[in-house]
Tab-separated table of C-alpha atoms in Angstrom:
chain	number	residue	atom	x	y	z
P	209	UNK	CA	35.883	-10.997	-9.866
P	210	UNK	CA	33.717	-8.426	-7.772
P	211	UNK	CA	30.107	-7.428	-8.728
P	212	UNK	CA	28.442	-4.485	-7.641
P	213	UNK	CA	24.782	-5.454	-6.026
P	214	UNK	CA	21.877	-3.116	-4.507
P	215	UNK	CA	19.995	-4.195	-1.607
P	216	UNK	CA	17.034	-2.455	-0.096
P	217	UNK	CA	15.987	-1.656	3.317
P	218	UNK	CA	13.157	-0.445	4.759
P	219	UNK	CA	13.948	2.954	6.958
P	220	UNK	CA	11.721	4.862	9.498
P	221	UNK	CA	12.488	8.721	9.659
P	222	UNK	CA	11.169	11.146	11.750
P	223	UNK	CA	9.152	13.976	10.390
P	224	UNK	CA	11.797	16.084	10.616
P	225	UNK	CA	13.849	13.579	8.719
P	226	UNK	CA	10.999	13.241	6.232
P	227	UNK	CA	11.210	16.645	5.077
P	228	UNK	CA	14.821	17.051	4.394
P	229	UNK	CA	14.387	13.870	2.424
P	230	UNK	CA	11.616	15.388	0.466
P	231	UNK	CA	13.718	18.846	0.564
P	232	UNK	CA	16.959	17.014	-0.724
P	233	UNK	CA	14.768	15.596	-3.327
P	234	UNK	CA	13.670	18.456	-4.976
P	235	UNK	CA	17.313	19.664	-5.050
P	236	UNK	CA	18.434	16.770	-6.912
P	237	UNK	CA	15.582	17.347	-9.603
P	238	UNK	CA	16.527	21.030	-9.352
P	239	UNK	CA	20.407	20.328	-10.386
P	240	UNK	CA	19.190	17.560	-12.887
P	241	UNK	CA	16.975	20.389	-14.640
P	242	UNK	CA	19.469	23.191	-14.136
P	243	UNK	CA	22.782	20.730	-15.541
P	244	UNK	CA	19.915	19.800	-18.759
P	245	UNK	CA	19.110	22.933	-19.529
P	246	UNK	CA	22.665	23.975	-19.609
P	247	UNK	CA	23.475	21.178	-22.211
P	248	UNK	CA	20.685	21.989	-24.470
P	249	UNK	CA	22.072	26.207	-24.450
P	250	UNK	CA	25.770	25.055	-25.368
P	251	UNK	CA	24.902	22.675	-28.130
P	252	UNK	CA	22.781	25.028	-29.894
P	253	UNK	CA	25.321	27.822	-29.200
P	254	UNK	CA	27.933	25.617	-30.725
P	255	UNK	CA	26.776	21.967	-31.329
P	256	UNK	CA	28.626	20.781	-28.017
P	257	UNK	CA	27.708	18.939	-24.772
P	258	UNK	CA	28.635	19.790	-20.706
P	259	UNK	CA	30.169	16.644	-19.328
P	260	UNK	CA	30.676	15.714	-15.767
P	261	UNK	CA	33.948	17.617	-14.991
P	262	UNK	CA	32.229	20.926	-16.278
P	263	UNK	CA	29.245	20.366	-14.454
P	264	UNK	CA	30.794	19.694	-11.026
P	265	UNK	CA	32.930	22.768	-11.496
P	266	UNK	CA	29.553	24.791	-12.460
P	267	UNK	CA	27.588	23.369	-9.806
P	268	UNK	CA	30.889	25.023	-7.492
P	269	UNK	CA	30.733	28.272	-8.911
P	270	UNK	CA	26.661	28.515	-8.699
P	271	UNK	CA	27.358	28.425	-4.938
P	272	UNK	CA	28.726	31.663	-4.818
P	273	UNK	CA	25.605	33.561	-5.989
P	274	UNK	CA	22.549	34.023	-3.621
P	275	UNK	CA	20.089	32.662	-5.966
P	276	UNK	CA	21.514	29.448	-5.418
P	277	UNK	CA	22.333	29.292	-1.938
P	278	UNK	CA	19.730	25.911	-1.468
P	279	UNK	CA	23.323	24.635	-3.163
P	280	UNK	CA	24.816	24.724	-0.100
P	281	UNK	CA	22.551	23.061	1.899
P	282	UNK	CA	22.716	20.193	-0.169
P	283	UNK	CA	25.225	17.203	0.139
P	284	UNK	CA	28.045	18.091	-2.773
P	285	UNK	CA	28.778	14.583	-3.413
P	286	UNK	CA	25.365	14.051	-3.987
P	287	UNK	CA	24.974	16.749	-6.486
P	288	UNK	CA	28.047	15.542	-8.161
P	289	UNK	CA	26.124	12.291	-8.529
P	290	UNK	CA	23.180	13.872	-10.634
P	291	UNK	CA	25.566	15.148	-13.073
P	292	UNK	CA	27.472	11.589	-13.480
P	293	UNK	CA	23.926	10.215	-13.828
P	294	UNK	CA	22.820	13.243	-16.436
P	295	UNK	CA	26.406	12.113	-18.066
P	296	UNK	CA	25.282	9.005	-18.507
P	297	UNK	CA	22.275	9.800	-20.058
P	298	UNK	CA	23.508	12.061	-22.823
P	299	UNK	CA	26.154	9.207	-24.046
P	300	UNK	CA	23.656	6.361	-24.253
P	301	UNK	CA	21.089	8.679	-26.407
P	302	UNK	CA	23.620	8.775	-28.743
P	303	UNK	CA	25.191	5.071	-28.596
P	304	UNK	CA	24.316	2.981	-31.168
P	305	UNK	CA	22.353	-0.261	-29.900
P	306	UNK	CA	20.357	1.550	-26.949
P	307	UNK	CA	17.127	2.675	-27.448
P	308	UNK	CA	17.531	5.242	-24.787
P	309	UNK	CA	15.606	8.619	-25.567
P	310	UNK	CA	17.212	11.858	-25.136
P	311	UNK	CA	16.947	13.137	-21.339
P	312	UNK	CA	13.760	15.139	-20.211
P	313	UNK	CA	13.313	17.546	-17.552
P	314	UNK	CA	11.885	16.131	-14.339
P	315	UNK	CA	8.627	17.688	-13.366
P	316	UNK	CA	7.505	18.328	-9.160
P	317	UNK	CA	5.502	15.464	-7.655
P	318	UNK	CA	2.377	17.975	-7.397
P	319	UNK	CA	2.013	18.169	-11.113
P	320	UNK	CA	2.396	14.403	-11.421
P	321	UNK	CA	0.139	13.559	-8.578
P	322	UNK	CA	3.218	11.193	-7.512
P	323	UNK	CA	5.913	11.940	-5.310
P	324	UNK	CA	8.893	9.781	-6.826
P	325	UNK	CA	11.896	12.121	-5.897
P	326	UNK	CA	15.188	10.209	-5.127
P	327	UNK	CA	19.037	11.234	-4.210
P	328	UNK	CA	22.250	9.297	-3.921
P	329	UNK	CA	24.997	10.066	-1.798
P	330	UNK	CA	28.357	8.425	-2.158
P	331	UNK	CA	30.081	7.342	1.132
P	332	UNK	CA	33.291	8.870	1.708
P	333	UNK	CA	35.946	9.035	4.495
P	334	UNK	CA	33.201	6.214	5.794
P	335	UNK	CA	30.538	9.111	5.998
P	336	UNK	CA	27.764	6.288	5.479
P	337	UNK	CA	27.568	3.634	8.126
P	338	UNK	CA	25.000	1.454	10.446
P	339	UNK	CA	25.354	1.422	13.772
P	340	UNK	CA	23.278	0.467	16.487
P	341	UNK	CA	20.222	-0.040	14.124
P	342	UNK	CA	20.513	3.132	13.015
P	343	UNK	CA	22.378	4.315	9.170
P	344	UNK	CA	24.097	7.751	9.181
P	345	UNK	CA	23.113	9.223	5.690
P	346	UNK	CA	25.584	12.951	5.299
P	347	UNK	CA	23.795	16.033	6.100
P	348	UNK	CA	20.455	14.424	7.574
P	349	UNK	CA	22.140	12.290	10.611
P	350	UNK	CA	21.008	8.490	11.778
P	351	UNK	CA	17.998	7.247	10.764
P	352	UNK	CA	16.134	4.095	12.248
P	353	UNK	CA	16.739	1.217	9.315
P	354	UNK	CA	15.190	-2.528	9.625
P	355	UNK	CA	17.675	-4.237	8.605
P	356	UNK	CA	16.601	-7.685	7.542
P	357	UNK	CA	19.458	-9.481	6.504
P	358	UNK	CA	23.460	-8.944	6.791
P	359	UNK	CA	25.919	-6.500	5.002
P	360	UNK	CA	27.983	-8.423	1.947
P	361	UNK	CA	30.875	-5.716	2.519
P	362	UNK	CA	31.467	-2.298	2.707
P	363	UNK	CA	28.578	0.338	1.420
P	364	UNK	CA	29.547	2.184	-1.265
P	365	UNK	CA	26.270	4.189	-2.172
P	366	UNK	CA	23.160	5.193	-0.628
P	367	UNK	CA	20.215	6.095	-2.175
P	368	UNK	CA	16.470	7.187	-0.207
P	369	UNK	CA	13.918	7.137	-2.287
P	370	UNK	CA	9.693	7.304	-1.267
P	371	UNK	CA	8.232	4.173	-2.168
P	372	UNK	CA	4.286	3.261	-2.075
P	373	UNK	CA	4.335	5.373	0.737
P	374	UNK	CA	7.290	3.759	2.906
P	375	UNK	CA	10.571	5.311	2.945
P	376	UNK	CA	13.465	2.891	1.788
P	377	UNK	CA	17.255	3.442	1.221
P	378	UNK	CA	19.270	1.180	-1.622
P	379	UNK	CA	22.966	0.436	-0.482
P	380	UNK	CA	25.306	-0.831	-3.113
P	381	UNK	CA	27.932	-3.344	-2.099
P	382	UNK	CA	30.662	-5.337	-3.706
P	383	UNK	CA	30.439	-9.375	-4.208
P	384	UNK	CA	33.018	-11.481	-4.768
P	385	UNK	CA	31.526	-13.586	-7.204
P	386	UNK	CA	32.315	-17.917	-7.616
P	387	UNK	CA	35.532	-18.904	-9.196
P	388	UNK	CA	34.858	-19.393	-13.155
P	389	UNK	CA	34.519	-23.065	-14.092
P	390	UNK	CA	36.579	-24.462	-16.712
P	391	UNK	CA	34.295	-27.133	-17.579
P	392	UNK	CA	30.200	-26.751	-17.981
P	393	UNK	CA	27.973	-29.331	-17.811
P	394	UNK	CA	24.814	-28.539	-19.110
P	395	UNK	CA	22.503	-25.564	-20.931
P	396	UNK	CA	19.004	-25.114	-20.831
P	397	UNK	CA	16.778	-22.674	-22.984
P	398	UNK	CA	13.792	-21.080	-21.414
P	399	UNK	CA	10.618	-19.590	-23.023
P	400	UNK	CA	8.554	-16.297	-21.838
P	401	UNK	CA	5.066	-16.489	-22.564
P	402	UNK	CA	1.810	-15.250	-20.892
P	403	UNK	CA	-0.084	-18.497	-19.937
P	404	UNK	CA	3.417	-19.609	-18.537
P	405	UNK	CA	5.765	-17.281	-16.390
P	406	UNK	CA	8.798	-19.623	-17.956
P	407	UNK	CA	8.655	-22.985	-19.501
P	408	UNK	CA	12.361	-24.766	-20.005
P	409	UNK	CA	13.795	-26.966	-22.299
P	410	UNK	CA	14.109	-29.263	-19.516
P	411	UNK	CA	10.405	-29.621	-19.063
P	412	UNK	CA	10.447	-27.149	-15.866
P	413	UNK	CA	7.634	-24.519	-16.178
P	414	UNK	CA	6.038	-22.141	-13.804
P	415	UNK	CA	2.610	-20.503	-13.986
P	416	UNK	CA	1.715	-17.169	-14.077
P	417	UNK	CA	0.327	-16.081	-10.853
P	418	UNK	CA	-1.267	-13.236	-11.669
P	419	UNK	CA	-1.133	-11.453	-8.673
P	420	UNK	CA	-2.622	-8.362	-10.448
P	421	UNK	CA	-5.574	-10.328	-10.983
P	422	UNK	CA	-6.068	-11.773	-7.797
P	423	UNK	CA	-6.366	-8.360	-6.581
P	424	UNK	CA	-8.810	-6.423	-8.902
P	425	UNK	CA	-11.524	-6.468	-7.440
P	426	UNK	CA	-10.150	-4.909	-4.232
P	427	UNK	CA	-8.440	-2.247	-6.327
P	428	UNK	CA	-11.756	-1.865	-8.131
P	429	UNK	CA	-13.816	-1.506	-4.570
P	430	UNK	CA	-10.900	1.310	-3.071
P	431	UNK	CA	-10.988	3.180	-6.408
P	432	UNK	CA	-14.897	3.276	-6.060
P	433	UNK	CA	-14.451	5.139	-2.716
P	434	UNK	CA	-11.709	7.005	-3.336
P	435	UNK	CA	-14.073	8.771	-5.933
P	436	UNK	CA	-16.721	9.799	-4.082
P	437	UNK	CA	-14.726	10.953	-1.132
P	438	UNK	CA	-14.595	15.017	-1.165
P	439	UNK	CA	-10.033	15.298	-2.365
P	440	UNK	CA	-8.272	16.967	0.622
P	441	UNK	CA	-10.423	15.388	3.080
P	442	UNK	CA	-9.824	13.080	5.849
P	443	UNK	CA	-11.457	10.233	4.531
P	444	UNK	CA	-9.876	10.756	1.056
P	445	UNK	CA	-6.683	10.643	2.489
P	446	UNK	CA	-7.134	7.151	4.218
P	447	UNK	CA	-8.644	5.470	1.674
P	448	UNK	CA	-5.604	7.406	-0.827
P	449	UNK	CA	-3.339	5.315	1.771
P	450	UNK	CA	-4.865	2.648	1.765
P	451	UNK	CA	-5.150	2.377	-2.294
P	452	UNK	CA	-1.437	3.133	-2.144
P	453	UNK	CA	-0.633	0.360	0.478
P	454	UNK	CA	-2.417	-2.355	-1.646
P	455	UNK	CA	-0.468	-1.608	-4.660
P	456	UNK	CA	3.105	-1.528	-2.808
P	457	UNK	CA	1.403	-5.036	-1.720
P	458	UNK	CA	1.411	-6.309	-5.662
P	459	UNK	CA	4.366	-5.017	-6.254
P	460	UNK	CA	6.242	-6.589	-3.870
P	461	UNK	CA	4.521	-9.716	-4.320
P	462	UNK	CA	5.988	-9.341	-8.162
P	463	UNK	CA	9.445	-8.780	-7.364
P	464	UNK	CA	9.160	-12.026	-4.792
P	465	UNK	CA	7.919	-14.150	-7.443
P	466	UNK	CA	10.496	-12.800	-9.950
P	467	UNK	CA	13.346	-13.584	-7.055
P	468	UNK	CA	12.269	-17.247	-6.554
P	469	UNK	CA	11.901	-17.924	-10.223
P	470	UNK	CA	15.306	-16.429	-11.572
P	471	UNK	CA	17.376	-18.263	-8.067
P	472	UNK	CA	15.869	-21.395	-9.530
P	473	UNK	CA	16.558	-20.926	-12.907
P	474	UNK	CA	20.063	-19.656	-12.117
P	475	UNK	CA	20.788	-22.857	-9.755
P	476	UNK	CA	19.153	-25.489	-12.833
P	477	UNK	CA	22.346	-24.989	-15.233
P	478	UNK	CA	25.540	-24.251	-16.055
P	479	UNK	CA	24.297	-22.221	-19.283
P	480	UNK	CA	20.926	-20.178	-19.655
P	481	UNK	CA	19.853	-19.010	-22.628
P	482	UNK	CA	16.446	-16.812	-23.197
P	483	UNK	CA	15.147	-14.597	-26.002
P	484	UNK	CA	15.464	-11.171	-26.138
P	485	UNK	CA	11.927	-9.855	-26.137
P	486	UNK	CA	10.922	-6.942	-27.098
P	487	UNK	CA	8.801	-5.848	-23.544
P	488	UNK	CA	7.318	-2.527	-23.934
P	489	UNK	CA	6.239	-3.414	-27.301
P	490	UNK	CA	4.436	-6.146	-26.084
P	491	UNK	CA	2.656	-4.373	-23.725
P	492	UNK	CA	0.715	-2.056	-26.260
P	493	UNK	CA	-1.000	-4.894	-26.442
P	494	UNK	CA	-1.611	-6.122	-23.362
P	495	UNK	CA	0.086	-3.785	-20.458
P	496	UNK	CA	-1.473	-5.300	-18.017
P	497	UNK	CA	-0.609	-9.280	-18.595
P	498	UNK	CA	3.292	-8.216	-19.538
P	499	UNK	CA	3.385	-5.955	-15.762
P	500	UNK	CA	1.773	-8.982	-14.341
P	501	UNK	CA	4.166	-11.619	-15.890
P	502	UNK	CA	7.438	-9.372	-14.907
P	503	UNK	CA	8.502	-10.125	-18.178
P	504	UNK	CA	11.439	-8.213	-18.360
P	505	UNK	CA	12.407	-9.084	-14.683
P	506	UNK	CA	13.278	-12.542	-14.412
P	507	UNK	CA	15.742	-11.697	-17.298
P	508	UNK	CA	17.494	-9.291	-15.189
P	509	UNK	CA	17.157	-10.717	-12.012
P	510	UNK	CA	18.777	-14.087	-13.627
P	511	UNK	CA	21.318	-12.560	-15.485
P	512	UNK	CA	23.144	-11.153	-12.356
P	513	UNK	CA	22.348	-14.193	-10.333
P	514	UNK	CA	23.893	-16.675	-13.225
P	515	UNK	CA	27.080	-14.465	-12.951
P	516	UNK	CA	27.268	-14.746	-9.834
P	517	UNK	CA	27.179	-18.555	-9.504
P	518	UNK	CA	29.972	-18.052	-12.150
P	519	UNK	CA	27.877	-19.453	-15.283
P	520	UNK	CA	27.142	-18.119	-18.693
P	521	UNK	CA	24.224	-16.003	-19.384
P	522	UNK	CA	22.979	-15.638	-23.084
P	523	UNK	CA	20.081	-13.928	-25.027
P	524	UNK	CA	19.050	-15.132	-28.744
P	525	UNK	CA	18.515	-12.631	-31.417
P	526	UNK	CA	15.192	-10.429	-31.034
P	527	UNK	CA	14.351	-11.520	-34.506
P	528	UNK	CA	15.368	-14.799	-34.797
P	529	UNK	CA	12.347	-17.323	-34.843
P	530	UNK	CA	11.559	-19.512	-32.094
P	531	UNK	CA	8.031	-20.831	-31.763
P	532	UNK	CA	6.286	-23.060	-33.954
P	533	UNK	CA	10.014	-25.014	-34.727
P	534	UNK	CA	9.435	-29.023	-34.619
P	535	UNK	CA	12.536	-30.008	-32.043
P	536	UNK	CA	12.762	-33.032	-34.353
P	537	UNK	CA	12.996	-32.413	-37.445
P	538	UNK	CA	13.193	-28.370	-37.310
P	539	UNK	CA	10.417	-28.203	-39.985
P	540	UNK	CA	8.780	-24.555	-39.217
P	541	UNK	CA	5.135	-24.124	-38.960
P	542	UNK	CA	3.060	-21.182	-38.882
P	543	UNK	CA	-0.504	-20.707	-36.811
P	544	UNK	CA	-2.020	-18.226	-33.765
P	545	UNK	CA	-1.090	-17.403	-30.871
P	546	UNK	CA	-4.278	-19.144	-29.443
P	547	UNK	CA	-2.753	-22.971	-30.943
P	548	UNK	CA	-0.612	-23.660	-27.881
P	549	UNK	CA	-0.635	-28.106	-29.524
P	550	UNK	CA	0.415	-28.986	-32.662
P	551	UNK	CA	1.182	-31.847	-34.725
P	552	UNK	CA	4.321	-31.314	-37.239
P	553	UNK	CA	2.998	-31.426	-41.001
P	554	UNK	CA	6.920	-33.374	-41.405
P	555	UNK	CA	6.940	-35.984	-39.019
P	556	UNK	CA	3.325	-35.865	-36.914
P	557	UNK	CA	4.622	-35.396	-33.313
P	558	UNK	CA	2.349	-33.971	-31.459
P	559	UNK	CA	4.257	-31.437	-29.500
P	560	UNK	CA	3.814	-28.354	-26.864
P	561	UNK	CA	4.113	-25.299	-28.405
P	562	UNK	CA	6.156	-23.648	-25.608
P	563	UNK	CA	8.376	-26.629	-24.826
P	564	UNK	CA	9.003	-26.917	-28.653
P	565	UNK	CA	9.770	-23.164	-28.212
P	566	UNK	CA	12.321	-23.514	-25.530
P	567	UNK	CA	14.001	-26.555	-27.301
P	568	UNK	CA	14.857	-24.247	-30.549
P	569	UNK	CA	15.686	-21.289	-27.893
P	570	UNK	CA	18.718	-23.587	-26.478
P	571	UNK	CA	19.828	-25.143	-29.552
P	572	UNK	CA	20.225	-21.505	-31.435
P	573	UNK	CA	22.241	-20.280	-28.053
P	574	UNK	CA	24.279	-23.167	-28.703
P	575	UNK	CA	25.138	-22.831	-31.946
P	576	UNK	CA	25.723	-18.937	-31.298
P	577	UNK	CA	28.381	-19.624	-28.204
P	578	UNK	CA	30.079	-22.340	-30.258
P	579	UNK	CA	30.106	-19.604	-33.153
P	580	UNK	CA	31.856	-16.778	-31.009
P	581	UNK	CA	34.109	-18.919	-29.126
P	582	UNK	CA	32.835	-18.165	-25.727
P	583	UNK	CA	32.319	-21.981	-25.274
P	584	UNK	CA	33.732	-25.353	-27.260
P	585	UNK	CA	32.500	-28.603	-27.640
P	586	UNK	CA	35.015	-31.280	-25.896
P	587	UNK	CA	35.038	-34.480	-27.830
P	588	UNK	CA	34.840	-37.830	-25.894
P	589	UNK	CA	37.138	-40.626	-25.629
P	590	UNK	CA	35.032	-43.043	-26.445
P	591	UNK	CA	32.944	-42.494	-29.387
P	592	UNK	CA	30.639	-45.045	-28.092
P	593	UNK	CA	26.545	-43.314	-27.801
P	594	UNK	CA	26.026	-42.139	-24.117
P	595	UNK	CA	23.052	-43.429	-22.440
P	596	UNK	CA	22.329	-39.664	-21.208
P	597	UNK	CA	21.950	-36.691	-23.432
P	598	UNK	CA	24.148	-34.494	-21.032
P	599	UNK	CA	25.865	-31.822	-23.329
P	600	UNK	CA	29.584	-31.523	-22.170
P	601	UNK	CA	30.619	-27.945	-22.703
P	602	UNK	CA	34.446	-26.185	-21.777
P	603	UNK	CA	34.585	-22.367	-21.487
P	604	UNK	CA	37.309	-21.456	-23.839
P	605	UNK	CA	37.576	-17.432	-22.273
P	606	UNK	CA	37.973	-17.520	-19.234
P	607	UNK	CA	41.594	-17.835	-18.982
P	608	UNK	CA	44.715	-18.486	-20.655
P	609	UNK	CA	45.208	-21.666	-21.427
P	610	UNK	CA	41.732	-23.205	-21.566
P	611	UNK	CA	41.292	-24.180	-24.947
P	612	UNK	CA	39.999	-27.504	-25.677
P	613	UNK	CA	40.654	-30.749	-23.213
P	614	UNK	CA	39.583	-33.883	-23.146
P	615	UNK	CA	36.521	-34.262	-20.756
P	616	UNK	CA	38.074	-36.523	-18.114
């Protein structure tokens, strides 16, 4: 089984190179508005949507009038690609289960005082390539790339997008992931909370390391100058840059952290099991501890790396309770978020709230992949009690054929 992957590189254009990637840009935000605008005409006009194959064959025929002769200038394949991606957007407004809003029309950089304008160009006839240091992107020609680590296989996509300041283009290549395993060895459930990045029923935790925090007061001391320099001068520009520059620094820092932690996890066990928390909600409470945690990160970073070393990745109910659950005697208990001890009213262990936490996490994704078949407990030869509490598990899906065995 093949997965498809995005890896980033850093690239260093020239300024002529620079413009047409702002200039291609702003014609993928123009299509993208155009295409939208078009969609919300016809359904009022007769309750209908455009879909990619009338799109691409309008974006054609808009080439043929003068207003829209910055059409041709831009990479086709590339247009195409905004309307799969405005496609895509329409059907998942309307799925049930994603809480996807309806698409909105992108606004210029200038107006948002940010210039986050991307495109994506599809590599056909081998149109996209690296060679000699350099990677040949269609209609703008070879740009310098640093490429910091080997090519999986083949690129399939490119996309150049302005980031913190540095230019950076995201290829998409196919892995082949691990050969399933028929027989799993052991699960582990793993609590998100804010004091702790992850804590595992294992007794593995990491700390949050705040790297928001740590930098502050530095933020603090830039934004200070930045608002007494005169905007459009010299000065304001360098210390603008230099604003910018520190937070590309926390963010990569995040995504680092978020990397190391989810390999880990993803390497620990056979099966991981988290909660499915409800991020941005969190974060009207406290933005700025959820951003710094990278919450919602780790899930997705681990999810793709657990498939990938051919395990099972699995995410409790949103609603279904977790914390403050004796791992003993399951007897619930109910206190603040500031209590991170207790003592169970049922049998007085004195317990950690988020290990207690992760302990109910595993056994409910347990009991749910036992319940749906997508795993089955093997029963052992010898009924005799095993000195370790090593949970046995055999995937029952993966294949034909694989329904229960005896664990050898």
């Amino acid at each position: 089984m093949k997965k498809t992957l995005r890896y980033n590189f850093r690239i260093k254009p020239t300024p002529e190179q620079e413009a047409k990637f702002i200039e291609f840009g702003s014609y993928a935000r123009s299509v993208w508005n155009l295409l939208l605008s078009e969609n919300m005409l016809r359904y009022q006009y007769d309750k209908t949507f455009v879909f990619y194959h009338e799109m691409a064959g309008l974006i054609k025929d808009l080439k043929k009038f003068e207003e829209f002769s910055w059409l041709k200038a831009f990479d086709s394949a590339a247009a195409q690609q905004v309307a799969r991606d405005l496609e895509a957007g329409l059907k998942n407004s309307f799925t049930k289960g994603r809480t996807q809003q309806f698409p909105t029309f992108k606004v210029s950089f200038k107006q948002k005082k940010l210039h986050n304008d991307s495109f994506r160009c599809v590599n056909n006839s081998n149109c996209i390539r690296i060679e000699n240091g350099a990677v040949s992107i269609p209609k703008i020609g070879k740009v310098p790339i640093v490429l910091h680590r080997k090519l999986v296989s083949e690129i399939k996509t490119v996309t150049v997008q302005l980031s913190h300041g540095k230019w950076e283009v995201s290829l998409t290549q196919e892995v082949e992931c691990k050969t399933a395993k028929r027989v799993l060895h052991s699960i582990v459930g793993y609590d998100i909370n804010s004091q702790h990045t992850v804590v595992g029923s294992n007794g593995w935790y990491v700390k949050n390391p705040k790297a928001f925090k740590r930098s502050s007061t530095k933020l603090k001391q830039i934004q200070v100058q930045l608002s007494r320099r005169k905007k459009g001068s010299n000065r304001w520009h360098k210390t603008k840059s230099r604003l910018n520059t520190l937070h590309g620094k926390i963010s990569r820092q995040r995504l680092a952290f978020a990397h190391e932690v989810s390999c880990s996890i993803a390497k620990t066990s056979d099966i991981i099991v988290f909660e499915d928390l409800n991020v941005k909600g969190i974060q009207q409470f406290n933005g700025h501890m959820v951003n710094d945690n990278v919450m919602g990160m780790i899930t997705s970073l681990t999810k793709y790396k657990v498939e990938l070393n051919s395990g099972i990745y699995h995410e409790i109910g949103r609603y279904v309770k977790s914390s403050g659950i004796c791992y003993e005697c399951k007897h619930t208990h109910k206190f603040g978020l500031n209590v991170r001890e207790f003592a169970c009213e049922n049998c007085d262990l004195v317990q950690c709230r988020d290990l207690a936490a992760a302990k109910s996490i595993e056994s409910t994704g347990e009991n749910d992949l036992i319940a749906a078949g997508i795993v089955a407990r093997v029963t052992p030869k010898s009924q005799k009690k095993s000195s370790t509490k090593t949970k046995v598990f055999e995937s029952s899906k993966f294949g034909v054929g694989t329904e229960k065995k005896e664990a050898a």
